[in-house]
PDB file of C-alpha atoms in Angstrom:
ATOM      1  CA  GLY A 150      -1.033   8.971 -12.608  1.00 73.00           C
ATOM      2  CA  LYS A 151      -2.919   9.174 -15.929  1.00 85.00           C
ATOM      3  CA  ILE A 152      -6.666   9.331 -15.245  1.00 90.00           C
ATOM      4  CA  ASP A 153      -9.096   7.673 -17.633  1.00 92.00           C
ATOM      5  CA  LYS A 154     -11.937  10.136 -18.594  1.00 94.00           C
ATOM      6  CA  ALA A 155     -14.257   7.075 -18.579  1.00 95.00           C
ATOM      7  CA  ASP A 156     -13.635   6.673 -14.756  1.00 97.00           C
ATOM      8  CA  LEU A 157     -14.462  10.186 -14.085  1.00 97.00           C
ATOM      9  CA  GLU A 158     -17.848   9.674 -15.998  1.00 96.00           C
ATOM     10  CA  MET A 159     -18.562   6.320 -14.202  1.00 96.00           C
ATOM     11  CA  LYS A 160     -21.826   6.712 -12.133  1.00 96.00           C
ATOM     12  CA  GLU A 161     -21.627   3.405 -10.079  1.00 96.00           C
ATOM     13  CA  CYS A 162     -19.625   0.448  -9.283  1.00 97.00           C
ATOM     14  CA  GLU A 163     -20.341  -2.511 -11.767  1.00 95.00           C
ATOM     15  CA  PHE A 164     -20.251  -5.197  -9.136  1.00 96.00           C
ATOM     16  CA  ASP A 165     -21.796  -3.192  -6.223  1.00 96.00           C
ATOM     17  CA  LYS A 166     -24.369  -0.706  -7.464  1.00 96.00           C
ATOM     18  CA  SER A 167     -25.166   0.568  -3.752  1.00 95.00           C
ATOM     19  CA  ALA A 168     -21.430   1.541  -3.184  1.00 97.00           C
ATOM     20  CA  GLU A 169     -20.936   5.258  -2.066  1.00 97.00           C
ATOM     21  CA  ALA A 170     -17.364   4.997  -3.340  1.00 98.00           C
ATOM     22  CA  MET A 171     -14.745   2.431  -4.688  1.00 98.00           C
ATOM     23  CA  ILE A 172     -11.120   1.932  -4.800  1.00 98.00           C
ATOM     24  CA  LEU A 173     -10.132   1.923  -8.499  1.00 98.00           C
ATOM     25  CA  VAL A 174      -6.610   0.880  -7.905  1.00 97.00           C
ATOM     26  CA  GLU A 175      -4.513   0.379  -5.039  1.00 98.00           C
ATOM     27  CA  LYS A 176      -0.777  -0.626  -5.475  1.00 98.00           C
ATOM     28  CA  GLY A 177       1.790  -1.603  -3.081  1.00 98.00           C
ATOM     29  CA  GLU A 178       5.643  -2.282  -3.784  1.00 98.00           C
ATOM     30  CA  LEU A 179       7.978  -3.446  -1.052  1.00 97.00           C
ATOM     31  CA  ASP A 180      11.718  -4.149  -1.465  1.00 94.00           C
ATOM     32  CA  TYR A 181      14.881  -3.961   0.442  1.00 92.00           C
ATOM     33  CA  GLN A 182      17.574  -1.161   0.684  1.00 91.00           C
ATOM     34  CA  ARG A 183      20.573  -0.501   2.804  1.00 88.00           C
ATOM     35  CA  GLY A 184      19.501   0.042   6.443  1.00 85.00           C
ATOM     36  CA  LEU A 185      20.846   2.301   9.144  1.00 82.00           C
ATOM     37  CA  LYS A 186      20.385  -0.177  11.967  1.00 80.00           C
ATOM     38  CA  TYR A 187      20.582  -3.485  10.285  1.00 79.00           C
ATOM     39  CA  ASP A 188      22.145  -4.585   6.818  1.00 82.00           C
ATOM     40  CA  PHE A 189      18.677  -4.160   5.193  1.00 89.00           C
ATOM     41  CA  ALA A 190      15.758  -1.894   5.589  1.00 93.00           C
ATOM     42  CA  LEU A 191      12.331  -2.259   4.141  1.00 95.00           C
ATOM     43  CA  HIS A 192      11.244   0.312   1.542  1.00 96.00           C
ATOM     44  CA  LYS A 193       7.597   0.446   0.716  1.00 97.00           C
ATOM     45  CA  THR A 194       5.409   2.773  -1.602  1.00 98.00           C
ATOM     46  CA  VAL A 195       1.694   2.854  -1.625  1.00 98.00           C
ATOM     47  CA  ARG A 196      -0.607   4.500  -4.314  1.00 98.00           C
ATOM     48  CA  ARG A 197      -4.388   4.577  -3.905  1.00 98.00           C
ATOM     49  CA  ARG A 198      -7.012   5.864  -6.214  1.00 98.00           C
ATOM     50  CA  ILE A 199     -10.692   6.411  -4.966  1.00 98.00           C
ATOM     51  CA  LYS A 200     -13.779   7.119  -6.979  1.00 98.00           C
ATOM     52  CA  ILE A 201     -16.733   9.087  -5.181  1.00 98.00           C
ATOM     53  CA  PHE A 202     -20.128   8.160  -6.296  1.00 98.00           C
ATOM     54  CA  ASN A 203     -22.334  10.097  -3.771  1.00 97.00           C
ATOM     55  CA  GLU A 204     -22.127  12.307  -0.837  1.00 97.00           C
ATOM     56  CA  LYS A 205     -22.007   9.433   1.518  1.00 96.00           C
ATOM     57  CA  GLY A 206     -18.489   8.678   0.149  1.00 97.00           C
ATOM     58  CA  PHE A 207     -17.230  12.199   0.908  1.00 98.00           C
ATOM     59  CA  ASN A 208     -15.684  10.860   4.178  1.00 97.00           C
ATOM     60  CA  ASN A 209     -13.096   9.047   1.986  1.00 97.00           C
ATOM     61  CA  ALA A 210     -11.483  12.469   1.344  1.00 98.00           C
ATOM     62  CA  ASP A 211     -10.145  12.566   4.761  1.00 98.00           C
ATOM     63  CA  ILE A 212      -7.092  10.606   4.859  1.00 98.00           C
ATOM     64  CA  LYS A 213      -4.890   9.353   8.007  1.00 97.00           C
ATOM     65  CA  ILE A 214      -1.872   7.328   7.554  1.00 97.00           C
ATOM     66  CA  LYS A 215      -0.334   5.840  10.814  1.00 96.00           C
ATOM     67  CA  TYR A 216       3.317   4.866  11.096  1.00 95.00           C
ATOM     68  CA  THR A 217       5.556   3.819  14.110  1.00 94.00           C
ATOM     69  CA  SER A 218       7.537   6.940  14.738  1.00 93.00           C
ATOM     70  CA  ASP A 219       9.201   5.836  18.224  1.00 92.00           C
ATOM     71  CA  LEU A 220      13.047   5.841  17.871  1.00 88.00           C
ATOM     72  CA  ASN A 221      12.661   6.576  14.117  1.00 88.00           C
ATOM     73  CA  PHE A 222      11.555   2.875  13.537  1.00 92.00           C
ATOM     74  CA  GLU A 223       9.505   4.036  10.443  1.00 94.00           C
ATOM     75  CA  LYS A 224       9.912   7.245   8.414  1.00 95.00           C
ATOM     76  CA  LEU A 225       6.958   8.439   6.218  1.00 96.00           C
ATOM     77  CA  PHE A 226       7.612  10.929   3.353  1.00 95.00           C
ATOM     78  CA  ASP A 227       6.871  11.693  -0.211  1.00 95.00           C
ATOM     79  CA  VAL A 228       3.369  12.260   0.382  1.00 97.00           C
ATOM     80  CA  ASP A 229       1.424  13.597  -2.705  1.00 96.00           C
ATOM     81  CA  ALA A 230      -2.317  13.866  -3.375  1.00 98.00           C
ATOM     82  CA  VAL A 231      -4.545  15.293  -6.123  1.00 98.00           C
ATOM     83  CA  THR A 232      -8.329  15.573  -6.821  1.00 98.00           C
ATOM     84  CA  TYR A 233      -9.400  15.072 -10.443  1.00 98.00           C
ATOM     85  CA  ASN A 234     -12.787  16.540 -11.724  1.00 97.00           C
ATOM     86  CA  LEU A 235     -14.379  17.127 -14.977  1.00 96.00           C
ATOM     87  CA  ASP A 236     -15.395  20.665 -15.991  1.00 94.00           C
ATOM     88  CA  ALA A 237     -18.481  21.651 -17.963  1.00 92.00           C
ATOM     89  CA  SER A 238     -16.622  21.068 -21.264  1.00 93.00           C
ATOM     90  CA  GLY A 239     -15.429  17.590 -20.285  1.00 92.00           C
ATOM     91  CA  LYS A 240     -11.852  18.765 -19.443  1.00 95.00           C
ATOM     92  CA  ILE A 241     -10.101  16.911 -16.687  1.00 96.00           C
ATOM     93  CA  ILE A 242      -9.156  19.437 -13.853  1.00 96.00           C
ATOM     94  CA  GLU A 243      -6.347  18.546 -11.314  1.00 96.00           C
ATOM     95  CA  THR A 244      -6.439  20.080  -7.708  1.00 97.00           C
ATOM     96  CA  LYS A 245      -3.344  19.192  -5.804  1.00 97.00           C
ATOM     97  CA  VAL A 246      -3.300  18.904  -1.916  1.00 97.00           C
ATOM     98  CA  ASP A 247      -1.193  21.787  -0.833  1.00 96.00           C
ATOM     99  CA  LYS A 248       1.890  20.617   1.209  1.00 94.00           C
ATOM    100  CA  LYS A 249       1.030  23.110   3.838  1.00 95.00           C
ATOM    101  CA  SER A 250      -2.355  21.265   4.252  1.00 96.00           C
ATOM    102  CA  ILE A 251      -0.508  17.862   5.025  1.00 97.00           C
ATOM    103  CA  PHE A 252      -0.007  17.565   8.766  1.00 97.00           C
ATOM    104  CA  ARG A 253       1.786  15.264  11.035  1.00 96.00           C
ATOM    105  CA  GLN A 254       0.464  14.598  14.490  1.00 94.00           C
ATOM    106  CA  LYS A 255       1.307  12.352  17.514  1.00 94.00           C
ATOM    107  CA  VAL A 256      -1.101   9.617  17.925  1.00 94.00           C
ATOM    108  CA  ASP A 257       0.388   7.898  21.082  1.00 95.00           C
ATOM    109  CA  GLU A 258       3.900   7.150  22.563  1.00 93.00           C
ATOM    110  CA  ASP A 259       4.872   4.901  19.691  1.00 94.00           C
ATOM    111  CA  HIS A 260       2.897   6.090  16.697  1.00 95.00           C
ATOM    112  CA  SER A 261       2.293   9.277  14.624  1.00 96.00           C
ATOM    113  CA  ALA A 262       0.119   9.974  11.514  1.00 97.00           C
ATOM    114  CA  VAL A 263      -0.079  12.099   8.522  1.00 97.00           C
ATOM    115  CA  THR A 264      -3.477  13.655   7.854  1.00 97.00           C
ATOM    116  CA  PHE A 265      -4.867  15.502   5.180  1.00 98.00           C
ATOM    117  CA  THR A 266      -8.207  16.367   3.335  1.00 98.00           C
ATOM    118  CA  PHE A 267      -8.706  16.399  -0.325  1.00 98.00           C
ATOM    119  CA  PRO A 268      -9.988  19.764  -1.798  1.00 97.00           C
ATOM    120  CA  GLU A 269     -12.875  20.200  -4.351  1.00 96.00           C
ATOM    121  CA  VAL A 270     -14.413  16.899  -3.674  1.00 97.00           C
ATOM    122  CA  LYS A 271     -17.761  16.400  -5.571  1.00 97.00           C
ATOM    123  CA  ILE A 272     -19.924  13.612  -6.787  1.00 97.00           C
ATOM    124  CA  GLY A 273     -17.785  12.063  -9.509  1.00 97.00           C
ATOM    125  CA  SER A 274     -14.396  13.138  -8.209  1.00 98.00           C
ATOM    126  CA  ILE A 275     -11.396  10.742  -8.218  1.00 98.00           C
ATOM    127  CA  LEU A 276      -8.894  11.148  -5.394  1.00 98.00           C
ATOM    128  CA  GLU A 277      -5.390   9.855  -5.658  1.00 98.00           C
ATOM    129  CA  PHE A 278      -2.590   9.735  -3.185  1.00 98.00           C
ATOM    130  CA  ARG A 279       0.767   7.985  -2.686  1.00 97.00           C
ATOM    131  CA  TYR A 280       3.338   7.800   0.101  1.00 98.00           C
ATOM    132  CA  THR A 281       6.647   6.037   0.943  1.00 98.00           C
ATOM    133  CA  VAL A 282       7.579   4.391   4.270  1.00 97.00           C
ATOM    134  CA  ILE A 283      11.043   3.127   5.129  1.00 96.00           C
ATOM    135  CA  ARG A 284      11.140   0.685   8.213  1.00 94.00           C
ATOM    136  CA  GLU A 285      14.349   0.023   9.939  1.00 91.00           C
ATOM    137  CA  ALA A 286      13.800  -3.782  10.024  1.00 89.00           C
ATOM    138  CA  PHE A 287      14.229  -6.662   7.612  1.00 86.00           C
ATOM    139  CA  SER A 288      11.798  -9.293   8.809  1.00 87.00           C
ATOM    140  CA  LEU A 289       8.699  -7.459  10.021  1.00 88.00           C
ATOM    141  CA  ILE A 290       6.607  -7.315   7.029  1.00 93.00           C
ATOM    142  CA  GLU A 291       2.909  -6.325   7.445  1.00 93.00           C
ATOM    143  CA  PRO A 292       0.081  -8.141   5.558  1.00 95.00           C
ATOM    144  CA  TRP A 293      -1.210  -6.792   2.409  1.00 97.00           C
ATOM    145  CA  PHE A 294      -5.097  -6.124   2.526  1.00 97.00           C
ATOM    146  CA  PHE A 295      -6.828  -6.483  -0.735  1.00 97.00           C
ATOM    147  CA  GLN A 296     -10.148  -5.641   0.814  1.00 96.00           C
ATOM    148  CA  ASP A 297     -11.592  -2.491   2.449  1.00 95.00           C
ATOM    149  CA  ASP A 298     -15.012  -1.185   3.661  1.00 94.00           C
ATOM    150  CA  ILE A 299     -15.619   0.061   0.168  1.00 97.00           C
ATOM    151  CA  PRO A 300     -15.275  -2.278  -2.934  1.00 98.00           C
ATOM    152  CA  THR A 301     -11.897  -2.509  -4.676  1.00 98.00           C
ATOM    153  CA  ARG A 302     -11.587  -2.902  -8.683  1.00 98.00           C
ATOM    154  CA  VAL A 303      -7.882  -3.709  -8.576  1.00 98.00           C
ATOM    155  CA  SER A 304      -5.315  -4.252  -5.851  1.00 98.00           C
ATOM    156  CA  VAL A 305      -1.697  -5.180  -6.647  1.00 98.00           C
ATOM    157  CA  TYR A 306       1.042  -5.919  -4.233  1.00 98.00           C
ATOM    158  CA  SER A 307       4.680  -6.405  -5.502  1.00 97.00           C
ATOM    159  CA  ILE A 308       7.282  -7.733  -3.019  1.00 96.00           C
ATOM    160  CA  SER A 309      11.048  -8.484  -3.597  1.00 95.00           C
ATOM    161  CA  PHE A 310      12.992 -10.786  -1.344  1.00 93.00           C
ATOM    162  CA  PRO A 311      16.762 -10.813  -1.331  1.00 93.00           C
ATOM    163  CA  GLU A 312      18.068 -14.351  -1.757  1.00 93.00           C
ATOM    164  CA  TYR A 313      19.366 -14.371   1.813  1.00 92.00           C
ATOM    165  CA  PHE A 314      15.874 -14.376   3.298  1.00 92.00           C
ATOM    166  CA  ARG A 315      13.363 -17.242   3.199  1.00 92.00           C
ATOM    167  CA  PHE A 316       9.651 -16.355   3.982  1.00 92.00           C
ATOM    168  CA  VAL A 317       6.677 -18.514   4.471  1.00 93.00           C
ATOM    169  CA  THR A 318       3.595 -16.798   2.489  1.00 93.00           C
ATOM    170  CA  ASN A 319       0.154 -17.396   3.783  1.00 92.00           C
ATOM    171  CA  SER A 320      -2.566 -16.352   1.409  1.00 92.00           C
ATOM    172  CA  ARG A 321      -5.717 -15.739   3.523  1.00 93.00           C
ATOM    173  CA  THR A 322      -8.052 -15.509   0.659  1.00 94.00           C
ATOM    174  CA  THR A 323     -11.319 -17.089  -0.599  1.00 94.00           C
ATOM    175  CA  LEU A 324     -11.604 -14.908  -3.853  1.00 95.00           C
ATOM    176  CA  PRO A 325      -9.394 -15.580  -6.975  1.00 96.00           C
ATOM    177  CA  ILE A 326      -5.925 -14.205  -6.759  1.00 96.00           C
ATOM    178  CA  GLU A 327      -3.282 -13.953  -9.534  1.00 97.00           C
ATOM    179  CA  SER A 328       0.210 -14.415  -8.642  1.00 96.00           C
ATOM    180  CA  LYS A 329       3.579 -14.532 -10.532  1.00 96.00           C
ATOM    181  CA  LYS A 330       7.222 -14.935  -9.621  1.00 95.00           C
ATOM    182  CA  ASP A 331      10.290 -13.546 -11.410  1.00 96.00           C
ATOM    183  CA  GLU A 332      14.017 -13.043 -10.532  1.00 95.00           C
ATOM    184  CA  SER A 333      16.282  -9.920 -10.776  1.00 94.00           C
ATOM    185  CA  GLN A 334      19.710  -8.946  -9.961  1.00 93.00           C
ATOM    186  CA  ARG A 335      20.279  -6.166  -7.348  1.00 91.00           C
ATOM    187  CA  THR A 336      23.325  -4.516  -5.714  1.00 89.00           C
ATOM    188  CA  ILE A 337      23.839  -3.143  -2.127  1.00 85.00           C
ATOM    189  CA  SER A 338      26.832  -1.424  -0.640  1.00 82.00           C
ATOM    190  CA  PHE A 339      28.450  -2.789   2.501  1.00 76.00           C
ATOM    191  CA  SER A 340      31.594  -0.941   4.018  1.00 73.00           C
ATOM    192  CA  GLY A 341      32.159   0.667   0.597  1.00 76.00           C
ATOM    193  CA  GLU A 342      31.865  -2.680  -1.282  1.00 81.00           C
ATOM    194  CA  SER A 343      29.102  -3.342  -3.756  1.00 85.00           C
ATOM    195  CA  ILE A 344      27.575  -6.675  -3.373  1.00 86.00           C
ATOM    196  CA  ARG A 345      25.493  -8.180  -6.104  1.00 90.00           C
ATOM    197  CA  TYR A 346      22.681 -10.540  -5.167  1.00 91.00           C
ATOM    198  CA  ARG A 347      19.659 -12.254  -6.709  1.00 93.00           C
ATOM    199  CA  SER A 348      16.065 -10.987  -5.773  1.00 94.00           C
ATOM    200  CA  ASP A 349      13.001 -13.111  -5.857  1.00 94.00           C
ATOM    201  CA  ASP A 350      10.090 -10.863  -7.133  1.00 96.00           C
ATOM    202  CA  TYR A 351       6.609 -11.662  -6.429  1.00 96.00           C
ATOM    203  CA  GLN A 352       3.254 -10.065  -7.580  1.00 97.00           C
ATOM    204  CA  TYR A 353      -0.243 -10.644  -6.281  1.00 97.00           C
ATOM    205  CA  LYS A 354      -3.355  -9.268  -7.759  1.00 98.00           C
ATOM    206  CA  MET A 355      -7.123  -9.438  -6.832  1.00 98.00           C
ATOM    207  CA  LYS A 356      -9.931  -7.897  -9.093  1.00 98.00           C
ATOM    208  CA  ASN A 357     -13.554  -6.786  -8.162  1.00 98.00           C
ATOM    209  CA  VAL A 358     -13.172  -7.334  -4.429  1.00 98.00           C
ATOM    210  CA  PRO A 359     -16.318  -6.603  -2.556  1.00 97.00           C
ATOM    211  CA  ALA A 360     -16.581  -4.221   0.398  1.00 96.00           C
ATOM    212  CA  LEU A 361     -16.102  -5.762   3.887  1.00 93.00           C
ATOM    213  CA  LYS A 362     -18.619  -4.138   6.134  1.00 86.00           C
ATOM    214  CA  ASP A 363     -18.903  -4.304   9.977  1.00 82.00           C
ATOM    215  CA  GLU A 364     -21.602  -6.823  11.061  1.00 82.00           C
ATOM    216  CA  PRO A 365     -23.272  -7.377  14.432  1.00 83.00           C
ATOM    217  CA  TYR A 366     -21.041  -9.523  16.699  1.00 81.00           C
ATOM    218  CA  MET A 367     -18.212  -9.490  14.293  1.00 78.00           C
ATOM    219  CA  GLY A 368     -14.708  -9.788  15.969  1.00 77.00           C
ATOM    220  CA  SER A 369     -11.791  -8.034  14.278  1.00 80.00           C
ATOM    221  CA  LYS A 370     -12.657  -7.190  10.681  1.00 80.00           C
ATOM    222  CA  ARG A 371      -8.873  -7.679   9.783  1.00 81.00           C
ATOM    223  CA  ASP A 372      -9.251 -11.289  10.621  1.00 86.00           C
ATOM    224  CA  TYR A 373     -12.077 -11.616   7.824  1.00 87.00           C
ATOM    225  CA  SER A 374     -10.339  -9.372   5.134  1.00 93.00           C
ATOM    226  CA  GLN A 375      -8.711 -10.892   1.895  1.00 96.00           C
ATOM    227  CA  ARG A 376      -5.098 -10.659   2.556  1.00 97.00           C
ATOM    228  CA  ILE A 377      -1.686 -12.135   2.274  1.00 96.00           C
ATOM    229  CA  GLU A 378       0.847 -12.542   5.055  1.00 96.00           C
ATOM    230  CA  PHE A 379       4.594 -13.043   5.207  1.00 94.00           C
ATOM    231  CA  GLN A 380       6.600 -14.689   8.026  1.00 94.00           C
ATOM    232  CA  LEU A 381      10.392 -15.027   7.853  1.00 92.00           C
ATOM    233  CA  SER A 382      11.541 -18.549   8.350  1.00 94.00           C
ATOM    234  CA  GLU A 383      15.225 -18.580   7.656  1.00 94.00           C
ATOM    235  CA  ILE A 384      18.172 -16.244   7.101  1.00 93.00           C
ATOM    236  CA  ASP A 385      21.053 -17.664   4.895  1.00 92.00           C
ATOM    237  CA  TYR A 386      23.970 -15.230   4.504  1.00 86.00           C
ATOM    238  CA  PRO A 387      27.004 -16.477   2.494  1.00 84.00           C
ATOM    239  CA  ASN A 388      29.722 -18.163   4.561  1.00 85.00           C
ATOM    240  CA  ARG A 389      27.650 -18.207   7.678  1.00 88.00           C
ATOM    241  CA  PRO A 390      25.328 -20.988   9.183  1.00 91.00           C
ATOM    242  CA  PRO A 391      21.709 -20.455   8.455  1.00 92.00           C
TER     243      PRO A 391
END
């Protein structure tokens, strides 16, 4: 993406001066496409941009993205990553992660992971990566976490539901969250026939989210994280009982 030079020149997080790094922007987009096992499959793209403030933040250059690989339940692809730096003249220098340096490894019987390390990481660097996941399911939507163990400037999640699915949305947040809803028209092919349907499109955004650090006697950190959850409550296909 387009990098703001002011972000490369930034020396500290405005709302957390002690932060070793921060997420400048994290964006997730989830919608439905034609599935192989079911009528629909989930298609998700994620993009994350990280700013490094000091050497303690260098560990954010090591990336590990887990996914469920058993029976091809999930496929992870389109992985791209780049390091941005300023040279002595103030010019923005891009260093892409070589595709040969992006590895896949088996984590356990059900899961695999894509791993890589950003090159040319320095104090002041910006690291950005993106990837796509297709999940052969239409109901199992993971929560979106707005919060991480480093502060986040902007976190945005967009999700589009076909009109046939009703979801209960649970906002597990205590910080301000912006949301909006729109509608759009989509098409999908079944047995060679294109079906047009309405899509309910939602967007959720949180800004200036503080880091969530491990604390003594804390249970699962995920339970305390600012997040939004989705649960399928009804399927209503045309000419079929709900």
